[in-house]
CSV table of C-alpha atoms and ligand atoms in Angstrom, one decimal:
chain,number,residue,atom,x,y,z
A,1,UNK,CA,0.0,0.0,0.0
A,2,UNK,CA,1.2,3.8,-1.0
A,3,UNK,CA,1.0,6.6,1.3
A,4,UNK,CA,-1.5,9.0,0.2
A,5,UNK,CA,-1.5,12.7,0.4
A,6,UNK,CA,-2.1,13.2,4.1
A,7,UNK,CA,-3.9,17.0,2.8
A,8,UNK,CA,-7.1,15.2,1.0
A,9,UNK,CA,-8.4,14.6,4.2
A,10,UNK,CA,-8.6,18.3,4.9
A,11,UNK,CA,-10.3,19.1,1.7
A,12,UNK,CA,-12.6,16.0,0.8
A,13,UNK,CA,-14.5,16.3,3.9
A,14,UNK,CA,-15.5,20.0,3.3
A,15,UNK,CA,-16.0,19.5,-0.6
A,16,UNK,CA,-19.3,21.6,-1.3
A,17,UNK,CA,-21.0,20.3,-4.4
A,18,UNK,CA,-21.6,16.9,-3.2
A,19,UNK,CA,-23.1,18.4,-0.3
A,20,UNK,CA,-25.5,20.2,-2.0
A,21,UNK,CA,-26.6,17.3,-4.3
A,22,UNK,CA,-26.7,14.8,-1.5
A,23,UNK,CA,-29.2,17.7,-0.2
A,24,UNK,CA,-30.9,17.2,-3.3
A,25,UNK,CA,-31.3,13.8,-3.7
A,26,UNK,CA,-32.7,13.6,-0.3
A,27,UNK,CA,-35.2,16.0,-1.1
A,28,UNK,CA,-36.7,14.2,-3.8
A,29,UNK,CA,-36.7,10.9,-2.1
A,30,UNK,CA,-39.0,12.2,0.1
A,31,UNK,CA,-40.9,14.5,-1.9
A,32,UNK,CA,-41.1,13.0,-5.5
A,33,UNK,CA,-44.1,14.7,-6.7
A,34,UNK,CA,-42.1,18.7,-5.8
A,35,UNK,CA,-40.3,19.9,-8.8
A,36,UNK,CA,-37.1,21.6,-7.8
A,37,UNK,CA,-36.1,25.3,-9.3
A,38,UNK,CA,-32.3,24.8,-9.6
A,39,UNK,CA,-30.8,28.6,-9.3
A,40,UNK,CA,-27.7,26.6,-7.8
A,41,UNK,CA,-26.6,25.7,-10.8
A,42,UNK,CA,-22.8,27.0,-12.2
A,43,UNK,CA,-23.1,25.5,-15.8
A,44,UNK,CA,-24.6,26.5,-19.1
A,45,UNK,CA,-28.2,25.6,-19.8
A,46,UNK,CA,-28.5,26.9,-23.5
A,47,UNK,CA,-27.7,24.3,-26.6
A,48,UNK,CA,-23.9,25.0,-28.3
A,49,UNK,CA,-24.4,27.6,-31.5
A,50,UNK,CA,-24.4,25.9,-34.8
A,51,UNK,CA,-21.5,27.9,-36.3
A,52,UNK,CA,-19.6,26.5,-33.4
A,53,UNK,CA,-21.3,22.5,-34.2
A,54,UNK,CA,-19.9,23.3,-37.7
A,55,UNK,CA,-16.3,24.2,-36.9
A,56,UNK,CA,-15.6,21.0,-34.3
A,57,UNK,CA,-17.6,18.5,-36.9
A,58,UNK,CA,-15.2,20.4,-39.7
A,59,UNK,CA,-12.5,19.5,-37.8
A,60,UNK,CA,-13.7,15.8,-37.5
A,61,UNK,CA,-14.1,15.7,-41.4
A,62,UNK,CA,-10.6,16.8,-42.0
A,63,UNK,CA,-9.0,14.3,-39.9
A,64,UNK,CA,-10.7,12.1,-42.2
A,65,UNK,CA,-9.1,13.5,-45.4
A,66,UNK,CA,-5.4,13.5,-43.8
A,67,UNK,CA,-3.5,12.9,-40.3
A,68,UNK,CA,-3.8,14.8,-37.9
A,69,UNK,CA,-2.3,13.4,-34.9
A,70,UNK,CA,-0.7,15.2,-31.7
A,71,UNK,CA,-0.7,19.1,-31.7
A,72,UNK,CA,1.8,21.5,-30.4
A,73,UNK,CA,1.3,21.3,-26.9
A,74,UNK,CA,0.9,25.2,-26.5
A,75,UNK,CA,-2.0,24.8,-28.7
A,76,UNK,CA,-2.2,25.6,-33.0
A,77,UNK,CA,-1.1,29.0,-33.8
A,78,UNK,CA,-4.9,29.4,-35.6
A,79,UNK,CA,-6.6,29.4,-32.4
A,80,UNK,CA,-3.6,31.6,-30.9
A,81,UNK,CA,-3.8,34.0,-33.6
A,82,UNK,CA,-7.3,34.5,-33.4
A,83,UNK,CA,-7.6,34.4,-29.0
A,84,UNK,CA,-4.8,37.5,-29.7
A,85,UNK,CA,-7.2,39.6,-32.3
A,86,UNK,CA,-10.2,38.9,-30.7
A,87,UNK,CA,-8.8,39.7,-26.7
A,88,UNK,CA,-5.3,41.1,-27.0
A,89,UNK,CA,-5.4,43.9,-29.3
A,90,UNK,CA,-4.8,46.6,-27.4
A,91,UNK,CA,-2.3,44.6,-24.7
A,92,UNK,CA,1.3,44.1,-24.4
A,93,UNK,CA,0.2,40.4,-24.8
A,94,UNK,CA,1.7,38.2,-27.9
A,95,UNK,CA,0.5,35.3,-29.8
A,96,UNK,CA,4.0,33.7,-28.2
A,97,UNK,CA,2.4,34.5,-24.5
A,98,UNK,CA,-0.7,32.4,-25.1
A,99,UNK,CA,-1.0,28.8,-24.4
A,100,UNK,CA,-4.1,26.3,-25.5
A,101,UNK,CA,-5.5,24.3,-22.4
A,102,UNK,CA,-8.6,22.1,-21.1
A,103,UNK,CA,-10.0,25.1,-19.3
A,104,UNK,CA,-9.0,26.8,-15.9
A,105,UNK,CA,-9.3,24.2,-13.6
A,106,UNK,CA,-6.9,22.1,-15.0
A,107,UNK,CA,-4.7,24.9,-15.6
A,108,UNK,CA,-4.6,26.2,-12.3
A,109,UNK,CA,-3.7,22.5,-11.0
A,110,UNK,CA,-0.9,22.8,-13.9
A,111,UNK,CA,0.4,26.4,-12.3
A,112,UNK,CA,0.4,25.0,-8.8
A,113,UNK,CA,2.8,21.8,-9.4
A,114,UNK,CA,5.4,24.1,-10.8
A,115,UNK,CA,5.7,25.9,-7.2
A,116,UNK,CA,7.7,24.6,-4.9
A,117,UNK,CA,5.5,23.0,-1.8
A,118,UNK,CA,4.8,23.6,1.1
A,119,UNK,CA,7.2,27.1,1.9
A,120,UNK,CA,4.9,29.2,-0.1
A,121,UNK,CA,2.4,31.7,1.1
A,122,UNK,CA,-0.8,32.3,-0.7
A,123,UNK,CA,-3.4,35.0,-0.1
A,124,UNK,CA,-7.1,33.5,-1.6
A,125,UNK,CA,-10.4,35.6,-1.7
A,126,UNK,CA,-12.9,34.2,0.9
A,127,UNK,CA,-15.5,33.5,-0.2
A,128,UNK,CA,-14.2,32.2,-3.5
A,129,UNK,CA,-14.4,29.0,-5.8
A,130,UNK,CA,-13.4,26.8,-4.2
A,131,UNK,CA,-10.5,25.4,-6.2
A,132,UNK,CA,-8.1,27.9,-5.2
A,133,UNK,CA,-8.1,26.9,-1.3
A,134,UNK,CA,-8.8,22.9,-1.6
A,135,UNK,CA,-5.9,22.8,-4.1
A,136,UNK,CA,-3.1,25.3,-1.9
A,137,UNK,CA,-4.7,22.7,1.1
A,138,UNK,CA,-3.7,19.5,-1.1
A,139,UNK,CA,0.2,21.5,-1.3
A,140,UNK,CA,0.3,21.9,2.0
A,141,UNK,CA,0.5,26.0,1.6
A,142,UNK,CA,-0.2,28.3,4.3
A,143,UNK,CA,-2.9,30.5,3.1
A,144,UNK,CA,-3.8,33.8,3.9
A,145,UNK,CA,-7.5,34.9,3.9
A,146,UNK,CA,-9.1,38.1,1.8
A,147,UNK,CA,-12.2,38.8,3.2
A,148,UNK,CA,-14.8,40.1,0.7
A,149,UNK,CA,-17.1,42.2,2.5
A,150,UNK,CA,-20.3,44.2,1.5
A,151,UNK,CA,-18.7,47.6,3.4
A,152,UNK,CA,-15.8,46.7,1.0
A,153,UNK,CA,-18.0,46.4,-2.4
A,154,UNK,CA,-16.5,42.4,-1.8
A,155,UNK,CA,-13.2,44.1,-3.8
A,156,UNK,CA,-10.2,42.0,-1.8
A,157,UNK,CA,-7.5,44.0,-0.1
A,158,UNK,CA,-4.2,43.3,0.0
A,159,UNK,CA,-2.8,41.7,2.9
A,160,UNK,CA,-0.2,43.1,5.5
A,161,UNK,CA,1.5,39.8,5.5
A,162,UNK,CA,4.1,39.3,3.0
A,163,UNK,CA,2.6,36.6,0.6
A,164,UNK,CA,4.1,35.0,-2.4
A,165,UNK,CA,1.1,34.8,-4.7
A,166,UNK,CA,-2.5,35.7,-4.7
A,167,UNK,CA,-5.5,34.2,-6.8
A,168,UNK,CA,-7.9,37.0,-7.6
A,169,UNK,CA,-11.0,36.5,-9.8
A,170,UNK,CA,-12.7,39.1,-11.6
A,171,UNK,CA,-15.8,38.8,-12.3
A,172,UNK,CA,-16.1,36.8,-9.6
A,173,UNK,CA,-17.8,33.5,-8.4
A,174,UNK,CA,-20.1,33.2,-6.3
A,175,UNK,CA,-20.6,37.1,-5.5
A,176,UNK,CA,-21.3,38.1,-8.9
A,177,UNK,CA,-19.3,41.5,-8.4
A,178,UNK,CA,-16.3,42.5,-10.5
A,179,UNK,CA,-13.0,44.8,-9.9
A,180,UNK,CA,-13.0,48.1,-11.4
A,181,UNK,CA,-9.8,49.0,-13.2
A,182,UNK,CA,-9.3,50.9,-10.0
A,183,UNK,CA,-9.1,47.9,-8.0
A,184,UNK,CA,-7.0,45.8,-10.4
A,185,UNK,CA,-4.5,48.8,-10.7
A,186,UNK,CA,-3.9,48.4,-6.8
A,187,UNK,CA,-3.6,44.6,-7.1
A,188,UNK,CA,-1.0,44.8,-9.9
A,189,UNK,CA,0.8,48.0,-8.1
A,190,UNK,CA,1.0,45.7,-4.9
A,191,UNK,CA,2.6,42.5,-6.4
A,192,UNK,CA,5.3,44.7,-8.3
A,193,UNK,CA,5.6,46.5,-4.5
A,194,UNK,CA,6.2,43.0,-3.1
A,195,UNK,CA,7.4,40.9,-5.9
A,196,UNK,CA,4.6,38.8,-5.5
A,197,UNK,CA,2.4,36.7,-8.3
A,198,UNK,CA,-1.5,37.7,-9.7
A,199,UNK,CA,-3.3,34.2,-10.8
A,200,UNK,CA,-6.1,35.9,-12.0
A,201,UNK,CA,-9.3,34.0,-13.0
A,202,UNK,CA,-11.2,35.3,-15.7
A,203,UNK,CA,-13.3,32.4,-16.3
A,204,UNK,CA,-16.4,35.2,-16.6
A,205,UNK,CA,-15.0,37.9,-19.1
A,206,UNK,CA,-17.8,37.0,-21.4
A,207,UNK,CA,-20.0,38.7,-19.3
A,208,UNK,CA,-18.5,41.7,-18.6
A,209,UNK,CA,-21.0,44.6,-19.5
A,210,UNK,CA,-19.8,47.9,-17.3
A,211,UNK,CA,-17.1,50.0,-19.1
A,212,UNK,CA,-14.9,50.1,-15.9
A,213,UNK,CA,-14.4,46.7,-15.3
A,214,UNK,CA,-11.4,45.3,-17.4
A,215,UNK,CA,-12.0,42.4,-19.7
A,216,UNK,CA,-8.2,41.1,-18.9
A,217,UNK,CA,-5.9,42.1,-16.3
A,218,UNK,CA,-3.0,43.1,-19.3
A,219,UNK,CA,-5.1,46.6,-19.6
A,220,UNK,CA,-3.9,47.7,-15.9
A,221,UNK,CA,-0.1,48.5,-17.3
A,222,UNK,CA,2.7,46.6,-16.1
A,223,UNK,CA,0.5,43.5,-15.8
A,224,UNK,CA,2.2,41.3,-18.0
A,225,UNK,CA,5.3,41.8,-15.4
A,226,UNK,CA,3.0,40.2,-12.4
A,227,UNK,CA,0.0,38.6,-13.5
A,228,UNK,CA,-0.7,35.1,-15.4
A,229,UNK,CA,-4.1,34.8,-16.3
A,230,UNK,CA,-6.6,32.0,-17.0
A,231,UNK,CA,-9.1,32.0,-19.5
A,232,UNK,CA,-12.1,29.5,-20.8
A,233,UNK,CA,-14.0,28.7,-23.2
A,234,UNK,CA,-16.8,27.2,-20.8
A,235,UNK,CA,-18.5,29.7,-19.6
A,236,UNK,CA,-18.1,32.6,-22.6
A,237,UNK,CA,-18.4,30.1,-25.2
A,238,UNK,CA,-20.5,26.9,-24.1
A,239,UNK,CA,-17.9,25.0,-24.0
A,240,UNK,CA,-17.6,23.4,-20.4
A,241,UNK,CA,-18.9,19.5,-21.6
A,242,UNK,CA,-16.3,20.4,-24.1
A,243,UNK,CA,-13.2,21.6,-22.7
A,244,UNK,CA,-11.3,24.5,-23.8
A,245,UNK,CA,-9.2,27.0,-22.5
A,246,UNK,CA,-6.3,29.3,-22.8
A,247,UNK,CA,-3.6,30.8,-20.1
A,248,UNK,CA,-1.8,33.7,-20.8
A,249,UNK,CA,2.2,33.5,-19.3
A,250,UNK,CA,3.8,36.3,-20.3
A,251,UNK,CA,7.4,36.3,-21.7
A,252,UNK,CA,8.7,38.7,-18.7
A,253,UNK,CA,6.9,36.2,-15.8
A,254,UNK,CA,10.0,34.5,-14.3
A,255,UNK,CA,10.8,32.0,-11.2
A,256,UNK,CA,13.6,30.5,-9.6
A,257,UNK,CA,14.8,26.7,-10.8
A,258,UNK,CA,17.8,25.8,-8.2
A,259,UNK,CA,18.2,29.6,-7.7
A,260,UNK,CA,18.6,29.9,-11.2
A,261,UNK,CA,15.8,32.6,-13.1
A,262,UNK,CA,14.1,31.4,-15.5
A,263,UNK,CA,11.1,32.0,-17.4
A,264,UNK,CA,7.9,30.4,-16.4
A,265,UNK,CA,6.7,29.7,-19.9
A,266,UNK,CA,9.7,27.3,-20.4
A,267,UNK,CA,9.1,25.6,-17.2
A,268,UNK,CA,5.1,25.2,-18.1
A,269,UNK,CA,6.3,23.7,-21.2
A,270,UNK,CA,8.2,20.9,-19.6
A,271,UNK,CA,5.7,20.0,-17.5
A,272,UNK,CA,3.1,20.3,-20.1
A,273,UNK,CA,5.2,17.8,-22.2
A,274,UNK,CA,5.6,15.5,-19.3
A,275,UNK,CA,2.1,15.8,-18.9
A,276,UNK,CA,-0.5,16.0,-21.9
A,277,UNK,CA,-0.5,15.9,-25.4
A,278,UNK,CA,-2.3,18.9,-26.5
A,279,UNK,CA,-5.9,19.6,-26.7
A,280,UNK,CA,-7.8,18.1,-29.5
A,281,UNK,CA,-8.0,19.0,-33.0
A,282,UNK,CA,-12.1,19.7,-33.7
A,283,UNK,CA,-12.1,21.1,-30.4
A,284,UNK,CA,-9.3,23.9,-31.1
A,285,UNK,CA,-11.3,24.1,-34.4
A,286,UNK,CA,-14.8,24.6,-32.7
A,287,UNK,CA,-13.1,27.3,-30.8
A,288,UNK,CA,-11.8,29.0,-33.5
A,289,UNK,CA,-15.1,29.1,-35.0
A,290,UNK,CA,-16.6,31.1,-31.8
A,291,UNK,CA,-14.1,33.5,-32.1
A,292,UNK,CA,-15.7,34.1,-35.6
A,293,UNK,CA,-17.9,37.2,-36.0
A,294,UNK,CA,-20.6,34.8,-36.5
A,295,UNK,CA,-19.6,32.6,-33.2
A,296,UNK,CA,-19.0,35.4,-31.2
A,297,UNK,CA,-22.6,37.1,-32.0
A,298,UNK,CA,-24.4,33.8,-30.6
A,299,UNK,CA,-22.3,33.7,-27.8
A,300,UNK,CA,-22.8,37.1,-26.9
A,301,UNK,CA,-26.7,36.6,-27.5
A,302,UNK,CA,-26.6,33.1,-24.9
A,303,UNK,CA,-25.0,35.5,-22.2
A,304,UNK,CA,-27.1,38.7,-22.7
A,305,UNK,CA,-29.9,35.7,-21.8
A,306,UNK,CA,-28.0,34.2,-18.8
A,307,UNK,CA,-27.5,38.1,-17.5
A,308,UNK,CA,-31.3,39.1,-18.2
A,309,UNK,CA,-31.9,35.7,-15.9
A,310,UNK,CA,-29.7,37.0,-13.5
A,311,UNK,CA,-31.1,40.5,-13.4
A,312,UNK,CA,-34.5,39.5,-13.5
A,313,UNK,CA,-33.9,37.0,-10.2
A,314,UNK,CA,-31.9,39.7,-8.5
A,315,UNK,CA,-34.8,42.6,-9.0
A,316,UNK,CA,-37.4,40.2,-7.7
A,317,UNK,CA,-35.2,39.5,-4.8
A,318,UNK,CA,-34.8,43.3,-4.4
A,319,UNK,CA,-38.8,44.0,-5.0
A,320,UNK,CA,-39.4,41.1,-2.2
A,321,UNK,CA,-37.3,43.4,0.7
A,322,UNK,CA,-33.6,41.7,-0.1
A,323,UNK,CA,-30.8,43.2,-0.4
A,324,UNK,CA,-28.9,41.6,-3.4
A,325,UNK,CA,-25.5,42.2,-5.1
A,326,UNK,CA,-23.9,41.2,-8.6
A,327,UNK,CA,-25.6,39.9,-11.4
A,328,UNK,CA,-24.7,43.0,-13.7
A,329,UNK,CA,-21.3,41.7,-14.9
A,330,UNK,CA,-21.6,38.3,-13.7
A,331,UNK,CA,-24.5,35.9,-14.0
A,332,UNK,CA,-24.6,35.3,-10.0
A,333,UNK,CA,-26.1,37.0,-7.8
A,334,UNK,CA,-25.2,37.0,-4.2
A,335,UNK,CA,-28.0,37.4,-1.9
A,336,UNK,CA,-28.1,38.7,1.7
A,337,UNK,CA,-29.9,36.9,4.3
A,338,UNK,CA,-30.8,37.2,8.3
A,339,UNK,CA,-29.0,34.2,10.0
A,340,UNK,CA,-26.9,30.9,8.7
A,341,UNK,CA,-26.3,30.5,5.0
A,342,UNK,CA,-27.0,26.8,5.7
A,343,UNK,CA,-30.0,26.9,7.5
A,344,UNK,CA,-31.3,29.4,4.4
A,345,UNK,CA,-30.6,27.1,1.8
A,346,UNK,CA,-32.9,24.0,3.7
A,347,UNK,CA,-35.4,26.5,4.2
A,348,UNK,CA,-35.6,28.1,0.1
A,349,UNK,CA,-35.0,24.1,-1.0
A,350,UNK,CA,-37.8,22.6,1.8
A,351,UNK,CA,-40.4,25.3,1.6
A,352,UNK,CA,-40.0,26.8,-1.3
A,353,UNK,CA,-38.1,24.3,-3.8
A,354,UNK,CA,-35.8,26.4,-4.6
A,355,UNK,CA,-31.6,25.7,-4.7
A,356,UNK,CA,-29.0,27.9,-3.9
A,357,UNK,CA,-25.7,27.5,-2.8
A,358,UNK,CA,-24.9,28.3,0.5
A,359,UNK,CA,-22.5,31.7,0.6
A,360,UNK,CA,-20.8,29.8,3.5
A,361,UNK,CA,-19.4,26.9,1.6
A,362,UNK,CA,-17.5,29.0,-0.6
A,363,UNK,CA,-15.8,30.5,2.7
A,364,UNK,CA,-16.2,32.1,6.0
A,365,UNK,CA,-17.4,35.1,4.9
A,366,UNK,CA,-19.8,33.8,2.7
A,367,UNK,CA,-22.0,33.3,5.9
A,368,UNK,CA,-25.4,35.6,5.8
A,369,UNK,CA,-25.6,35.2,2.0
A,370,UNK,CA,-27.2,32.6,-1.0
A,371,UNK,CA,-25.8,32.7,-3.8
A,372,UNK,CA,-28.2,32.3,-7.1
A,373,UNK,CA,-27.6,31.6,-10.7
A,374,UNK,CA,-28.7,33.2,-13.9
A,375,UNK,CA,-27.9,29.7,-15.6
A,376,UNK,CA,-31.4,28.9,-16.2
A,377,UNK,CA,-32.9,28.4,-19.5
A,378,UNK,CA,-34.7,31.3,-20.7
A,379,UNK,CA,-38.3,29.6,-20.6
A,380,UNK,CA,-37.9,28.2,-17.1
A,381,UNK,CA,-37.4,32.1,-15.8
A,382,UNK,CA,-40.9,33.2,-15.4
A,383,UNK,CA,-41.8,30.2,-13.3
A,384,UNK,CA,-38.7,30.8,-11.3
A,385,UNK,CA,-39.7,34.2,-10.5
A,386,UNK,CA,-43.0,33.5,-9.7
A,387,UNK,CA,-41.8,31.1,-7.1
A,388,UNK,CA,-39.2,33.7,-5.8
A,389,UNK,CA,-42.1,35.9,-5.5
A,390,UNK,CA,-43.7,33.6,-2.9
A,391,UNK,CA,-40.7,33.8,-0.1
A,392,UNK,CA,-41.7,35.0,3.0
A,393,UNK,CA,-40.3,38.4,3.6
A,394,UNK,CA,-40.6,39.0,7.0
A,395,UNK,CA,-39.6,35.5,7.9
A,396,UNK,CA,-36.4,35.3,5.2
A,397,UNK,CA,-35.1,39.1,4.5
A,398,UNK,CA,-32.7,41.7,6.2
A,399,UNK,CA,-31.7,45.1,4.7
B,1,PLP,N1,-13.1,29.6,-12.4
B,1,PLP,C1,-14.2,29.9,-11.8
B,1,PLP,C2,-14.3,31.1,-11.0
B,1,PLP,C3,-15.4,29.1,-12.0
B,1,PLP,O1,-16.5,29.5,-11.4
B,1,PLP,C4,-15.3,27.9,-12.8
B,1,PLP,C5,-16.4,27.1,-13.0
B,1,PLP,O2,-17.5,27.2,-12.4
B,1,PLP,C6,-14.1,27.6,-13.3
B,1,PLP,C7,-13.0,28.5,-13.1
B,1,PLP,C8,-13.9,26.4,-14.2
B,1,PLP,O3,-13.5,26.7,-15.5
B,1,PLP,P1,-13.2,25.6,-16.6
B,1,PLP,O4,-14.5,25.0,-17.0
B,1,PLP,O5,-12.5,26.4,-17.7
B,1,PLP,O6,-12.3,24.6,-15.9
């Protein structure tokens, strides 16, 4: 027998989705006959655009014509090209600084094997997505906590302690708020301050509708100097039963390798080899596709639905005494409530059949909030707001 990771017991115990559908399931055992309005739900709910069907099954047809085998495992320059036009224009950031992946997740689990263990210090958002602290748990980091509070606008601030790298998400998961450029300009003045690394999560760019609020991090100048940042293809694009992503590592990002500097795109590139063999072929093609004017129309049109959703639930929240935040650049909306998150969330799924997530399993200071999604398919909103509408006010709400 192997030793495991001693760490997975910290994190597999805690580990808040199976919660929630065991909470579920248990439910409708007992109540078979109650449908369930699922506004817990992270994931798309809208079918994938047929310009972007075409591209992938294109891609399928070719193979058929001629080999195509492995791919360069920083992704084909196509899809590079095109993520640079379409997202990079007006950055310091080059087609060489972009790199093809399976999405964030994976991505971020890539970034964090190429840190040393163990001696690091991170700083992580709380509450945040949860991927961030169970995977800094599994390395055995010690992590520092940024509170997001309401009397803060949930923007993180920079810690006293000296910490080596911070993940920041913007918009961000599960508040539904975003940084201004304001915000981001202090984040990125701070790590050059204290030679410290941004891992900046962008998984909801797509969504991004308020003209202070960057799209990427590279428009705060001297960015690409501090910041790597991970991008998808899931939520923007459709793409999460898919899997497509991209990170951007600058040329100037560099690390020491037995005190030696090097850059990190080199040493991402070893372990990538070591690792994977490139993303698939109709996949990269499908993805160029939705970066075609045509893709990227439909995929603006699916999240102008997801953020109507979202700012429907939120103003019936609002209209029923809450007091509610995001949902404006971020198809979550966080929303505040008297007493344990927990207890709110049995009550909205036993008396209402409603699911939301719980603002406390996402962190600490996620207690005294739900958080709810705009994921919902278009014709299931009006039922879903006439059921908000029924939630007992007086019982539920706090201002
Ligand atoms: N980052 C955040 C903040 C998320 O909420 C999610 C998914 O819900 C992801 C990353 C996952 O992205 P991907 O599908 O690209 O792995």
């Amino acid at each position: 027998m192997v030793d495991l990771n001693k760490n997975l017991s910290f994190v597999s115990k805690t580990y808040l989705y199976p919660k929630i559908e065991q909470a579920c399931l248990d439910f409708q055992k007992n109540n078979p006959n109650k449908k369930i309005y699922n506004l817990g739900v992270g994931d798309i709910s809208l079918p994938l655009p047929s310009s972007v069907q075409e591209g992938i099954i294109n891609g399928v047809k070719e193979m058929g014509t001629r080999p195509i085998g492995y791919g360069p495992p920083e992704g084909y320059l196509f899809l590079r090209e095109k993520i640079q036009e379409v997202f990079y224009q007006n950055t310091p950031i080059a087609i060489k600084d972009i790199i093809i992946t399976d999405g964030i997740n994976g991505s971020i689990c890539a970034i964090d094997t190429l840190l040393e263990k163990n001696h690091h210090t991170v700083a992580i958002m709380d509450p945040a997505y949860p991927l961030y602290r169970d995977l800094s748990t599994l390395s055995g980091r010690k992590i520092i906590s940024l509170p997001l509070e309401e009397k803060n606008h949930f923007i993180p601030i920079p810690p006293k302690e000296r910490v080596d790298f911070v993940y920041l998400c913007s918009p961000m998961n599960p508040t539904g708020t975003a940084m201004t450029r304001d915000a981001l300009r202090m984040w990125v003045d701070w790590a050059k301050k204290h030679q410290a690394l941004i891992f900046f999560d962008a998984a909801y760019n797509g969504f991004i509708r308020s003209s202070d609020v960057p799209k990427t991090i590279y428009e705060i100048e001297g960015a690409q100097d501090v910041a790597i940042e991970f991008c998808s293809f899931s939520k923007a694009f459709g793409f999460t039963g898919l899997r497509l992503g991209y990170t951007i590592i600058p040329q100037s990002i560099r690390g020491f390798l037995q005190k030696e500097s090097v850059d990190f795109q080199s040493v991402w590139n070893i372990d990538q080899n070591i690792r994977e063999n490139g993303i698939s072929y109709p996949i990269q093609k499908g993805g160029y596709s939705a970066l075609q004017p045509e893709g990227l129309k439909a995929a603006k049109e699916q999240l102008d639905k997801y953020l109507k959703s979202a700012s429907s639930i939120k103003q019936t929240l609002e209209n029923q005494g809450f007091c509610c935040f995001g949902g404006t650049d971020c198809p979550f909306v966080f929303c505040k409530i008297a007493g344990s998150s927990w207890d709110f969330f049995n009550k909205l799924l036993h008396e209402y059949q409603i699911l939301t997530i719980p603002g406390q399993g996402f962190g600490k200071y996620g207690e005294g909030f739900v958080r709810l999604s705009g994921f919902l398919s278009p014709k299931d909103l009006p039922e879903v707001l006439e059921q908000l509408r029924k939630i007992e006010v007086i019982t539920c709400a706090m201002n």
